[in-house]
């Protein structure tokens, strides 16, 4: 008979709930960072990453270039340039930065300061649209060049390493979760702009990736791994037949712009072969107010990319990123923004959240796949006609993809709760308060701006008004509230603009640090590098 004073604990009863074991590295990943898939499969997966990042690459110039005074020719050249620089930045990040399978592409974070530059007073007297486009582009280039120094200094000096040393699993939860969930305005609202295209994409994507693999058993995971290619091809062909069949012939212009596959004129305007080069728009111009606004956006992008890097490492089945590696990645991302300014993309760069979610869908975290996708970006940016064909994919299709991929990144943040003591009231306070305030504070500024026509922070000092609004304002960038006069306070920004909801990431992160989330007792991250640790073959097959 076993002694009463010691011995093993009794086995749990059959009806007793047993918690799932905590995993430092995500299991069931087919290919992790250093175990590339076969070349044919890797090429298809790389092309899939290219398709996913193409949405942001096309949507941002489509929204900005017409406001800058450019036409279809300028729009096609900006898309080519943004795609070309994104490929270079992705290669730099995968070889010299964090060396994670992270795609570096255009970001909505930099859209609002670009719009503030478009509406700046020094460009209002230019009558010729093409000259106005060139002047605004040069001003945007100068602002991006100055803003890049912030991330370069933070990354390579080690300042960001000292900050990320305080990241515990508890503080990573809102940081990563809101990096995905905070972009909800770019999901179903984009789908609803053309429901007959966007909604079938969501349904087909979910059916192919989640249900068919359980109904049809094949030797290799084909359907869930290439669900994006299947769903985009099916719905794109369906949208093409609707377009040539005259389904939108009598629809409003706004509906046609979202639903038609020939809406943008990119194919006819794009050159057959063109290599983007630095200073192609002319010498950059510099303005203190514009540079300060862009630097504020660069800081927001820095925080957002930190959360996305953590999600990428998790879905690539790597251990948590060491602070030194994370800081180095931010430094190389700053170099990427510098390249954006030199080449003239009219937009800055951050880690692509949607491509981080694609890692979860495919369960392939190989670095080689992302490097191949960078090759596709560069190839199709040089061969403009071929790249423009893929750029004609309707935006609601990408909105449907975002609904799935942003959700994956958000759930990655919630998965870090397994390392936290959820029975602690202090943990509950820090977790709930940080997430709630990260959503509630931006909502206050949204409501204030919607009623008053301008934000609560407006001043005659242009650099102060621009920067302060930028660090707190959060909503949809596509609807600027123009306010030409603020009574006794006149803002030379000439408009209050809306930041993507990713601003809530920054707010929630600082709430965690201020409330002591980094000092909460509990497990800490295992900083063992970003490569696959030696482990059983069943967890990460080669």
PDB file of C-alpha atoms in Angstrom, residues 78-374:
ATOM      1  CA  UNK A  78       3.943  53.423 -58.531  1.00  0.00           C
ATOM      2  CA  UNK A  79       2.558  49.881 -58.179  1.00  0.00           C
ATOM      3  CA  UNK A  80       5.582  48.513 -60.041  1.00  0.00           C
ATOM      4  CA  UNK A  81       7.938  50.488 -57.814  1.00  0.00           C
ATOM      5  CA  UNK A  82       6.193  49.444 -54.598  1.00  0.00           C
ATOM      6  CA  UNK A  83       6.267  45.805 -55.694  1.00  0.00           C
ATOM      7  CA  UNK A  84       9.938  46.006 -56.689  1.00  0.00           C
ATOM      8  CA  UNK A  85      11.035  47.573 -53.394  1.00  0.00           C
ATOM      9  CA  UNK A  86       8.883  45.104 -51.427  1.00  0.00           C
ATOM     10  CA  UNK A  87      10.779  42.234 -53.034  1.00  0.00           C
ATOM     11  CA  UNK A  88      14.137  43.801 -52.159  1.00  0.00           C
ATOM     12  CA  UNK A  89      13.060  44.517 -48.569  1.00  0.00           C
ATOM     13  CA  UNK A  90      11.764  40.969 -48.111  1.00  0.00           C
ATOM     14  CA  UNK A  91      15.092  39.539 -49.276  1.00  0.00           C
ATOM     15  CA  UNK A  92      17.043  41.885 -46.993  1.00  0.00           C
ATOM     16  CA  UNK A  93      14.884  40.922 -44.011  1.00  0.00           C
ATOM     17  CA  UNK A  94      15.166  37.186 -44.690  1.00  0.00           C
ATOM     18  CA  UNK A  95      18.944  37.249 -45.220  1.00  0.00           C
ATOM     19  CA  UNK A  96      20.160  39.944 -42.809  1.00  0.00           C
ATOM     20  CA  UNK A  97      17.259  41.004 -40.557  1.00  0.00           C
ATOM     21  CA  UNK A  98      15.344  38.640 -38.315  1.00  0.00           C
ATOM     22  CA  UNK A  99      15.836  35.852 -40.907  1.00  0.00           C
ATOM     23  CA  UNK A 100      12.204  34.904 -40.376  1.00  0.00           C
ATOM     24  CA  UNK A 101       9.770  34.085 -43.222  1.00  0.00           C
ATOM     25  CA  UNK A 102       8.346  37.608 -43.023  1.00  0.00           C
ATOM     26  CA  UNK A 103       7.119  39.496 -46.078  1.00  0.00           C
ATOM     27  CA  UNK A 104       7.878  43.230 -46.016  1.00  0.00           C
ATOM     28  CA  UNK A 105       5.379  45.276 -48.003  1.00  0.00           C
ATOM     29  CA  UNK A 106       3.324  48.446 -48.135  1.00  0.00           C
ATOM     30  CA  UNK A 107       1.442  49.496 -45.030  1.00  0.00           C
ATOM     31  CA  UNK A 108      -1.783  51.384 -44.337  1.00  0.00           C
ATOM     32  CA  UNK A 109       0.008  53.007 -41.412  1.00  0.00           C
ATOM     33  CA  UNK A 110       1.761  55.434 -43.761  1.00  0.00           C
ATOM     34  CA  UNK A 111      -1.316  56.348 -45.800  1.00  0.00           C
ATOM     35  CA  UNK A 112      -2.658  59.115 -43.567  1.00  0.00           C
ATOM     36  CA  UNK A 113       0.570  61.179 -43.406  1.00  0.00           C
ATOM     37  CA  UNK A 114       0.814  60.826 -47.176  1.00  0.00           C
ATOM     38  CA  UNK A 115      -2.686  62.276 -47.481  1.00  0.00           C
ATOM     39  CA  UNK A 116      -1.671  65.135 -45.181  1.00  0.00           C
ATOM     40  CA  UNK A 117       1.205  65.846 -47.582  1.00  0.00           C
ATOM     41  CA  UNK A 118      -1.201  65.758 -50.532  1.00  0.00           C
ATOM     42  CA  UNK A 119      -3.361  68.444 -48.907  1.00  0.00           C
ATOM     43  CA  UNK A 120      -0.450  70.598 -47.772  1.00  0.00           C
ATOM     44  CA  UNK A 121      -0.739  74.248 -48.696  1.00  0.00           C
ATOM     45  CA  UNK A 122       2.487  74.395 -50.676  1.00  0.00           C
ATOM     46  CA  UNK A 123       1.011  72.157 -53.382  1.00  0.00           C
ATOM     47  CA  UNK A 124      -2.413  73.804 -53.701  1.00  0.00           C
ATOM     48  CA  UNK A 125      -1.317  76.395 -56.266  1.00  0.00           C
ATOM     49  CA  UNK A 126      -0.028  73.822 -58.799  1.00  0.00           C
ATOM     50  CA  UNK A 127      -2.482  73.586 -61.692  1.00  0.00           C
ATOM     51  CA  UNK A 128      -0.908  70.936 -63.919  1.00  0.00           C
ATOM     52  CA  UNK A 129      -1.849  67.464 -62.523  1.00  0.00           C
ATOM     53  CA  UNK A 130       1.392  65.779 -63.601  1.00  0.00           C
ATOM     54  CA  UNK A 131       3.577  68.495 -62.081  1.00  0.00           C
ATOM     55  CA  UNK A 132       1.511  68.326 -58.911  1.00  0.00           C
ATOM     56  CA  UNK A 133       1.997  64.556 -58.766  1.00  0.00           C
ATOM     57  CA  UNK A 134       5.763  64.901 -59.117  1.00  0.00           C
ATOM     58  CA  UNK A 135       5.989  67.627 -56.468  1.00  0.00           C
ATOM     59  CA  UNK A 136       3.895  65.657 -53.969  1.00  0.00           C
ATOM     60  CA  UNK A 137       5.839  62.468 -54.685  1.00  0.00           C
ATOM     61  CA  UNK A 138       9.136  64.256 -54.025  1.00  0.00           C
ATOM     62  CA  UNK A 139       7.773  65.644 -50.776  1.00  0.00           C
ATOM     63  CA  UNK A 140       6.658  62.163 -49.731  1.00  0.00           C
ATOM     64  CA  UNK A 141      10.094  60.789 -50.597  1.00  0.00           C
ATOM     65  CA  UNK A 142      11.791  63.348 -48.380  1.00  0.00           C
ATOM     66  CA  UNK A 143       9.448  62.590 -45.476  1.00  0.00           C
ATOM     67  CA  UNK A 144      10.069  58.839 -45.817  1.00  0.00           C
ATOM     68  CA  UNK A 145      13.845  59.311 -45.934  1.00  0.00           C
ATOM     69  CA  UNK A 146      13.766  61.315 -42.700  1.00  0.00           C
ATOM     70  CA  UNK A 147      11.301  58.914 -41.037  1.00  0.00           C
ATOM     71  CA  UNK A 148      13.485  55.909 -41.831  1.00  0.00           C
ATOM     72  CA  UNK A 149      16.174  57.227 -39.494  1.00  0.00           C
ATOM     73  CA  UNK A 150      13.897  56.604 -36.501  1.00  0.00           C
ATOM     74  CA  UNK A 151      13.689  52.845 -37.059  1.00  0.00           C
ATOM     75  CA  UNK A 152      17.335  52.637 -38.135  1.00  0.00           C
ATOM     76  CA  UNK A 153      18.473  54.331 -34.919  1.00  0.00           C
ATOM     77  CA  UNK A 154      16.072  52.377 -32.695  1.00  0.00           C
ATOM     78  CA  UNK A 155      17.058  49.091 -34.312  1.00  0.00           C
ATOM     79  CA  UNK A 156      20.815  49.242 -34.795  1.00  0.00           C
ATOM     80  CA  UNK A 157      21.607  51.243 -31.638  1.00  0.00           C
ATOM     81  CA  UNK A 158      19.973  48.612 -29.429  1.00  0.00           C
ATOM     82  CA  UNK A 159      17.292  50.936 -28.028  1.00  0.00           C
ATOM     83  CA  UNK A 160      14.494  48.681 -29.203  1.00  0.00           C
ATOM     84  CA  UNK A 161      16.339  45.659 -27.808  1.00  0.00           C
ATOM     85  CA  UNK A 162      16.196  47.259 -24.363  1.00  0.00           C
ATOM     86  CA  UNK A 163      12.453  47.838 -24.753  1.00  0.00           C
ATOM     87  CA  UNK A 164      11.595  44.351 -25.996  1.00  0.00           C
ATOM     88  CA  UNK A 165      13.534  42.792 -23.118  1.00  0.00           C
ATOM     89  CA  UNK A 166      10.467  43.564 -21.004  1.00  0.00           C
ATOM     90  CA  UNK A 167       8.117  41.606 -23.272  1.00  0.00           C
ATOM     91  CA  UNK A 168       6.594  38.765 -21.277  1.00  0.00           C
ATOM     92  CA  UNK A 169       3.897  36.397 -22.577  1.00  0.00           C
ATOM     93  CA  UNK A 170       1.286  38.602 -20.910  1.00  0.00           C
ATOM     94  CA  UNK A 171       2.470  41.767 -22.637  1.00  0.00           C
ATOM     95  CA  UNK A 172       2.720  39.910 -25.955  1.00  0.00           C
ATOM     96  CA  UNK A 173      -0.980  38.998 -25.873  1.00  0.00           C
ATOM     97  CA  UNK A 174      -2.428  42.460 -26.656  1.00  0.00           C
ATOM     98  CA  UNK A 175       0.568  43.388 -28.799  1.00  0.00           C
ATOM     99  CA  UNK A 176       0.090  40.472 -31.199  1.00  0.00           C
ATOM    100  CA  UNK A 177      -3.679  40.099 -30.871  1.00  0.00           C
ATOM    101  CA  UNK A 178      -4.424  43.701 -31.797  1.00  0.00           C
ATOM    102  CA  UNK A 179      -1.925  43.564 -34.659  1.00  0.00           C
ATOM    103  CA  UNK A 180      -4.470  41.234 -36.262  1.00  0.00           C
ATOM    104  CA  UNK A 181      -7.835  42.090 -34.725  1.00  0.00           C
ATOM    105  CA  UNK A 182      -7.086  45.822 -34.925  1.00  0.00           C
ATOM    106  CA  UNK A 183      -7.333  45.660 -38.721  1.00  0.00           C
ATOM    107  CA  UNK A 184     -10.958  44.533 -38.721  1.00  0.00           C
ATOM    108  CA  UNK A 185     -11.995  47.578 -40.781  1.00  0.00           C
ATOM    109  CA  UNK A 186     -10.037  46.173 -43.715  1.00  0.00           C
ATOM    110  CA  UNK A 187     -11.854  42.820 -43.614  1.00  0.00           C
ATOM    111  CA  UNK A 188     -15.592  42.435 -44.115  1.00  0.00           C
ATOM    112  CA  UNK A 189     -16.204  46.129 -44.972  1.00  0.00           C
ATOM    113  CA  UNK A 190     -14.056  45.497 -48.052  1.00  0.00           C
ATOM    114  CA  UNK A 191     -16.001  42.299 -48.775  1.00  0.00           C
ATOM    115  CA  UNK A 192     -19.334  44.131 -48.524  1.00  0.00           C
ATOM    116  CA  UNK A 193     -18.350  46.570 -51.277  1.00  0.00           C
ATOM    117  CA  UNK A 194     -19.065  43.759 -53.731  1.00  0.00           C
ATOM    118  CA  UNK A 195     -20.880  41.007 -51.857  1.00  0.00           C
ATOM    119  CA  UNK A 196     -21.419  38.815 -54.917  1.00  0.00           C
ATOM    120  CA  UNK A 197     -17.634  38.449 -55.209  1.00  0.00           C
ATOM    121  CA  UNK A 198     -16.340  38.841 -51.657  1.00  0.00           C
ATOM    122  CA  UNK A 199     -18.754  36.524 -49.852  1.00  0.00           C
ATOM    123  CA  UNK A 200     -18.210  33.541 -52.196  1.00  0.00           C
ATOM    124  CA  UNK A 201     -14.469  33.991 -51.678  1.00  0.00           C
ATOM    125  CA  UNK A 202     -14.849  33.613 -47.907  1.00  0.00           C
ATOM    126  CA  UNK A 203     -17.089  30.568 -48.263  1.00  0.00           C
ATOM    127  CA  UNK A 204     -14.896  28.836 -50.838  1.00  0.00           C
ATOM    128  CA  UNK A 205     -11.715  29.598 -48.882  1.00  0.00           C
ATOM    129  CA  UNK A 206     -13.136  28.147 -45.663  1.00  0.00           C
ATOM    130  CA  UNK A 207     -14.578  25.081 -47.383  1.00  0.00           C
ATOM    131  CA  UNK A 208     -11.355  24.284 -49.247  1.00  0.00           C
ATOM    132  CA  UNK A 209      -9.039  24.882 -46.286  1.00  0.00           C
ATOM    133  CA  UNK A 210     -11.097  23.540 -43.383  1.00  0.00           C
ATOM    134  CA  UNK A 211     -13.611  20.971 -44.650  1.00  0.00           C
ATOM    135  CA  UNK A 212     -12.358  19.317 -47.834  1.00  0.00           C
ATOM    136  CA  UNK A 213      -9.105  18.052 -46.196  1.00  0.00           C
ATOM    137  CA  UNK A 214     -11.246  16.123 -43.692  1.00  0.00           C
ATOM    138  CA  UNK A 215     -13.612  14.796 -46.350  1.00  0.00           C
ATOM    139  CA  UNK A 216     -11.035  13.857 -48.993  1.00  0.00           C
ATOM    140  CA  UNK A 217      -7.932  12.157 -47.660  1.00  0.00           C
ATOM    141  CA  UNK A 218      -4.873  12.576 -49.865  1.00  0.00           C
ATOM    142  CA  UNK A 219      -1.244  11.707 -49.298  1.00  0.00           C
ATOM    143  CA  UNK A 220      -0.132  15.347 -49.128  1.00  0.00           C
ATOM    144  CA  UNK A 221      -2.115  18.328 -47.792  1.00  0.00           C
ATOM    145  CA  UNK A 222      -3.016  19.893 -51.123  1.00  0.00           C
ATOM    146  CA  UNK A 223      -6.316  21.654 -50.440  1.00  0.00           C
ATOM    147  CA  UNK A 224      -5.493  23.457 -47.206  1.00  0.00           C
ATOM    148  CA  UNK A 225      -1.961  24.299 -48.343  1.00  0.00           C
ATOM    149  CA  UNK A 226      -3.025  25.862 -51.667  1.00  0.00           C
ATOM    150  CA  UNK A 227      -6.487  27.072 -50.667  1.00  0.00           C
ATOM    151  CA  UNK A 228      -5.664  30.670 -51.616  1.00  0.00           C
ATOM    152  CA  UNK A 229      -4.704  29.774 -55.191  1.00  0.00           C
ATOM    153  CA  UNK A 230      -7.832  27.647 -55.619  1.00  0.00           C
ATOM    154  CA  UNK A 231     -10.254  30.190 -54.161  1.00  0.00           C
ATOM    155  CA  UNK A 232      -8.751  33.237 -55.903  1.00  0.00           C
ATOM    156  CA  UNK A 233      -8.701  31.449 -59.272  1.00  0.00           C
ATOM    157  CA  UNK A 234     -12.326  30.306 -58.963  1.00  0.00           C
ATOM    158  CA  UNK A 235     -13.768  33.637 -57.831  1.00  0.00           C
ATOM    159  CA  UNK A 236     -11.577  35.707 -60.164  1.00  0.00           C
ATOM    160  CA  UNK A 237     -12.848  33.680 -63.128  1.00  0.00           C
ATOM    161  CA  UNK A 238     -16.396  34.087 -61.823  1.00  0.00           C
ATOM    162  CA  UNK A 239     -15.886  37.867 -61.547  1.00  0.00           C
ATOM    163  CA  UNK A 240     -14.485  37.959 -65.080  1.00  0.00           C
ATOM    164  CA  UNK A 241     -17.590  36.257 -66.479  1.00  0.00           C
ATOM    165  CA  UNK A 242     -19.785  38.713 -64.582  1.00  0.00           C
ATOM    166  CA  UNK A 243     -17.799  41.587 -66.081  1.00  0.00           C
ATOM    167  CA  UNK A 244     -17.905  40.459 -69.717  1.00  0.00           C
ATOM    168  CA  UNK A 245     -21.525  39.367 -69.306  1.00  0.00           C
ATOM    169  CA  UNK A 246     -22.586  42.939 -68.559  1.00  0.00           C
ATOM    170  CA  UNK A 247     -23.661  42.364 -64.971  1.00  0.00           C
ATOM    171  CA  UNK A 248     -22.314  45.782 -63.941  1.00  0.00           C
ATOM    172  CA  UNK A 249     -23.124  47.678 -67.114  1.00  0.00           C
ATOM    173  CA  UNK A 250     -25.772  49.833 -65.419  1.00  0.00           C
ATOM    174  CA  UNK A 251     -24.279  49.800 -61.918  1.00  0.00           C
ATOM    175  CA  UNK A 252     -23.011  52.968 -60.216  1.00  0.00           C
ATOM    176  CA  UNK A 253     -19.363  53.856 -60.909  1.00  0.00           C
ATOM    177  CA  UNK A 254     -18.418  53.039 -57.320  1.00  0.00           C
ATOM    178  CA  UNK A 255     -19.805  49.510 -57.643  1.00  0.00           C
ATOM    179  CA  UNK A 256     -18.036  49.008 -60.955  1.00  0.00           C
ATOM    180  CA  UNK A 257     -14.716  50.119 -59.471  1.00  0.00           C
ATOM    181  CA  UNK A 258     -14.953  47.401 -56.820  1.00  0.00           C
ATOM    182  CA  UNK A 259     -16.476  44.556 -58.834  1.00  0.00           C
ATOM    183  CA  UNK A 260     -15.147  44.723 -62.386  1.00  0.00           C
ATOM    184  CA  UNK A 261     -11.932  42.956 -63.333  1.00  0.00           C
ATOM    185  CA  UNK A 262     -11.041  45.645 -65.888  1.00  0.00           C
ATOM    186  CA  UNK A 263     -11.800  48.626 -63.678  1.00  0.00           C
ATOM    187  CA  UNK A 264      -8.373  50.163 -63.134  1.00  0.00           C
ATOM    188  CA  UNK A 265      -6.823  50.437 -66.612  1.00  0.00           C
ATOM    189  CA  UNK A 266      -3.577  49.050 -65.234  1.00  0.00           C
ATOM    190  CA  UNK A 267      -3.000  46.499 -67.986  1.00  0.00           C
ATOM    191  CA  UNK A 268      -3.167  49.053 -70.793  1.00  0.00           C
ATOM    192  CA  UNK A 269      -1.098  51.626 -68.876  1.00  0.00           C
ATOM    193  CA  UNK A 270       1.646  49.327 -67.598  1.00  0.00           C
ATOM    194  CA  UNK A 271       4.829  49.107 -69.715  1.00  0.00           C
ATOM    195  CA  UNK A 272       6.021  45.748 -70.963  1.00  0.00           C
ATOM    196  CA  UNK A 273       9.453  46.010 -69.335  1.00  0.00           C
ATOM    197  CA  UNK A 274      10.580  48.663 -66.889  1.00  0.00           C
ATOM    198  CA  UNK A 275      13.115  48.564 -64.051  1.00  0.00           C
ATOM    199  CA  UNK A 276      12.382  51.025 -61.217  1.00  0.00           C
ATOM    200  CA  UNK A 277      15.388  53.066 -60.087  1.00  0.00           C
ATOM    201  CA  UNK A 278      16.158  55.579 -57.311  1.00  0.00           C
ATOM    202  CA  UNK A 279      15.089  59.209 -57.758  1.00  0.00           C
ATOM    203  CA  UNK A 280      12.981  58.311 -60.798  1.00  0.00           C
ATOM    204  CA  UNK A 281      10.547  61.101 -59.866  1.00  0.00           C
ATOM    205  CA  UNK A 282      13.266  63.681 -59.253  1.00  0.00           C
ATOM    206  CA  UNK A 283      15.203  64.945 -56.240  1.00  0.00           C
ATOM    207  CA  UNK A 284      13.316  64.612 -52.905  1.00  0.00           C
ATOM    208  CA  UNK A 285      12.177  67.733 -51.073  1.00  0.00           C
ATOM    209  CA  UNK A 286      12.078  68.079 -47.303  1.00  0.00           C
ATOM    210  CA  UNK A 287       9.611  69.748 -44.952  1.00  0.00           C
ATOM    211  CA  UNK A 288       9.756  69.597 -41.145  1.00  0.00           C
ATOM    212  CA  UNK A 289       6.021  69.152 -40.577  1.00  0.00           C
ATOM    213  CA  UNK A 290       5.668  66.423 -43.176  1.00  0.00           C
ATOM    214  CA  UNK A 291       8.750  64.614 -41.885  1.00  0.00           C
ATOM    215  CA  UNK A 292       7.489  64.718 -38.295  1.00  0.00           C
ATOM    216  CA  UNK A 293       4.136  63.212 -39.300  1.00  0.00           C
ATOM    217  CA  UNK A 294       5.894  60.448 -41.204  1.00  0.00           C
ATOM    218  CA  UNK A 295       8.200  59.770 -38.238  1.00  0.00           C
ATOM    219  CA  UNK A 296       5.161  59.324 -36.005  1.00  0.00           C
ATOM    220  CA  UNK A 297       3.803  56.807 -38.510  1.00  0.00           C
ATOM    221  CA  UNK A 298       7.187  55.057 -38.561  1.00  0.00           C
ATOM    222  CA  UNK A 299       6.999  54.643 -34.789  1.00  0.00           C
ATOM    223  CA  UNK A 300       3.517  53.141 -35.073  1.00  0.00           C
ATOM    224  CA  UNK A 301       4.815  50.790 -37.765  1.00  0.00           C
ATOM    225  CA  UNK A 302       7.705  49.838 -35.497  1.00  0.00           C
ATOM    226  CA  UNK A 303       5.344  48.675 -32.744  1.00  0.00           C
ATOM    227  CA  UNK A 304       3.012  46.941 -35.189  1.00  0.00           C
ATOM    228  CA  UNK A 305       5.874  45.080 -36.874  1.00  0.00           C
ATOM    229  CA  UNK A 306       7.153  43.918 -33.494  1.00  0.00           C
ATOM    230  CA  UNK A 307       3.875  42.124 -32.858  1.00  0.00           C
ATOM    231  CA  UNK A 308       3.803  40.693 -36.371  1.00  0.00           C
ATOM    232  CA  UNK A 309       7.388  39.432 -36.074  1.00  0.00           C
ATOM    233  CA  UNK A 310       6.360  37.540 -32.931  1.00  0.00           C
ATOM    234  CA  UNK A 311       3.395  36.008 -34.785  1.00  0.00           C
ATOM    235  CA  UNK A 312       5.618  35.012 -37.716  1.00  0.00           C
ATOM    236  CA  UNK A 313       8.069  33.296 -35.371  1.00  0.00           C
ATOM    237  CA  UNK A 314       5.215  31.442 -33.691  1.00  0.00           C
ATOM    238  CA  UNK A 315       3.650  30.187 -36.925  1.00  0.00           C
ATOM    239  CA  UNK A 316       7.063  29.255 -38.307  1.00  0.00           C
ATOM    240  CA  UNK A 317       7.471  26.988 -35.260  1.00  0.00           C
ATOM    241  CA  UNK A 318      10.497  28.925 -34.042  1.00  0.00           C
ATOM    242  CA  UNK A 319      11.242  29.835 -30.470  1.00  0.00           C
ATOM    243  CA  UNK A 320      10.489  33.371 -29.391  1.00  0.00           C
ATOM    244  CA  UNK A 321      12.652  36.039 -31.026  1.00  0.00           C
ATOM    245  CA  UNK A 322      15.569  37.250 -28.894  1.00  0.00           C
ATOM    246  CA  UNK A 323      15.483  41.017 -28.283  1.00  0.00           C
ATOM    247  CA  UNK A 324      18.730  41.486 -30.206  1.00  0.00           C
ATOM    248  CA  UNK A 325      17.344  39.747 -33.303  1.00  0.00           C
ATOM    249  CA  UNK A 326      14.087  41.675 -33.067  1.00  0.00           C
ATOM    250  CA  UNK A 327      15.979  44.958 -32.807  1.00  0.00           C
ATOM    251  CA  UNK A 328      18.109  44.038 -35.816  1.00  0.00           C
ATOM    252  CA  UNK A 329      14.983  43.299 -37.824  1.00  0.00           C
ATOM    253  CA  UNK A 330      13.569  46.725 -36.962  1.00  0.00           C
ATOM    254  CA  UNK A 331      16.822  48.309 -38.125  1.00  0.00           C
ATOM    255  CA  UNK A 332      16.625  46.564 -41.488  1.00  0.00           C
ATOM    256  CA  UNK A 333      12.981  47.536 -41.752  1.00  0.00           C
ATOM    257  CA  UNK A 334      14.148  51.131 -41.363  1.00  0.00           C
ATOM    258  CA  UNK A 335      16.505  50.569 -44.281  1.00  0.00           C
ATOM    259  CA  UNK A 336      13.473  49.313 -46.196  1.00  0.00           C
ATOM    260  CA  UNK A 337      11.644  52.592 -45.519  1.00  0.00           C
ATOM    261  CA  UNK A 338      14.763  54.413 -46.697  1.00  0.00           C
ATOM    262  CA  UNK A 339      14.575  52.464 -49.972  1.00  0.00           C
ATOM    263  CA  UNK A 340      10.896  53.397 -50.223  1.00  0.00           C
ATOM    264  CA  UNK A 341      11.922  57.035 -50.031  1.00  0.00           C
ATOM    265  CA  UNK A 342      14.759  56.694 -52.524  1.00  0.00           C
ATOM    266  CA  UNK A 343      12.697  54.818 -55.124  1.00  0.00           C
ATOM    267  CA  UNK A 344       9.488  56.782 -54.547  1.00  0.00           C
ATOM    268  CA  UNK A 345       6.752  54.346 -53.513  1.00  0.00           C
ATOM    269  CA  UNK A 346       4.555  57.000 -51.809  1.00  0.00           C
ATOM    270  CA  UNK A 347       4.275  54.582 -48.887  1.00  0.00           C
ATOM    271  CA  UNK A 348       6.389  53.069 -46.136  1.00  0.00           C
ATOM    272  CA  UNK A 349       6.989  49.415 -45.286  1.00  0.00           C
ATOM    273  CA  UNK A 350       6.089  47.139 -42.402  1.00  0.00           C
ATOM    274  CA  UNK A 351       5.779  43.397 -41.916  1.00  0.00           C
ATOM    275  CA  UNK A 352       2.789  42.090 -43.865  1.00  0.00           C
ATOM    276  CA  UNK A 353       0.148  40.938 -41.375  1.00  0.00           C
ATOM    277  CA  UNK A 354      -1.798  39.036 -44.025  1.00  0.00           C
ATOM    278  CA  UNK A 355       1.256  37.006 -45.052  1.00  0.00           C
ATOM    279  CA  UNK A 356       1.869  36.144 -41.404  1.00  0.00           C
ATOM    280  CA  UNK A 357      -1.647  34.706 -41.322  1.00  0.00           C
ATOM    281  CA  UNK A 358      -0.934  32.747 -44.500  1.00  0.00           C
ATOM    282  CA  UNK A 359       1.836  30.923 -42.622  1.00  0.00           C
ATOM    283  CA  UNK A 360      -0.825  29.586 -40.268  1.00  0.00           C
ATOM    284  CA  UNK A 361      -3.121  28.485 -43.078  1.00  0.00           C
ATOM    285  CA  UNK A 362      -0.435  26.593 -44.999  1.00  0.00           C
ATOM    286  CA  UNK A 363       1.508  25.430 -41.907  1.00  0.00           C
ATOM    287  CA  UNK A 364       4.677  26.150 -43.858  1.00  0.00           C
ATOM    288  CA  UNK A 365       7.150  28.492 -42.187  1.00  0.00           C
ATOM    289  CA  UNK A 366      10.081  27.955 -44.524  1.00  0.00           C
ATOM    290  CA  UNK A 367      12.292  30.953 -45.196  1.00  0.00           C
ATOM    291  CA  UNK A 368      12.936  29.739 -48.746  1.00  0.00           C
ATOM    292  CA  UNK A 369       9.242  30.090 -49.625  1.00  0.00           C
ATOM    293  CA  UNK A 370       9.234  33.775 -48.691  1.00  0.00           C
ATOM    294  CA  UNK A 371      12.461  34.350 -50.616  1.00  0.00           C
ATOM    295  CA  UNK A 372      10.836  32.802 -53.679  1.00  0.00           C
ATOM    296  CA  UNK A 373       7.840  35.097 -53.225  1.00  0.00           C
ATOM    297  CA  UNK A 374      10.265  38.048 -53.198  1.00  0.00           C
TER     298      UNK A 374
END
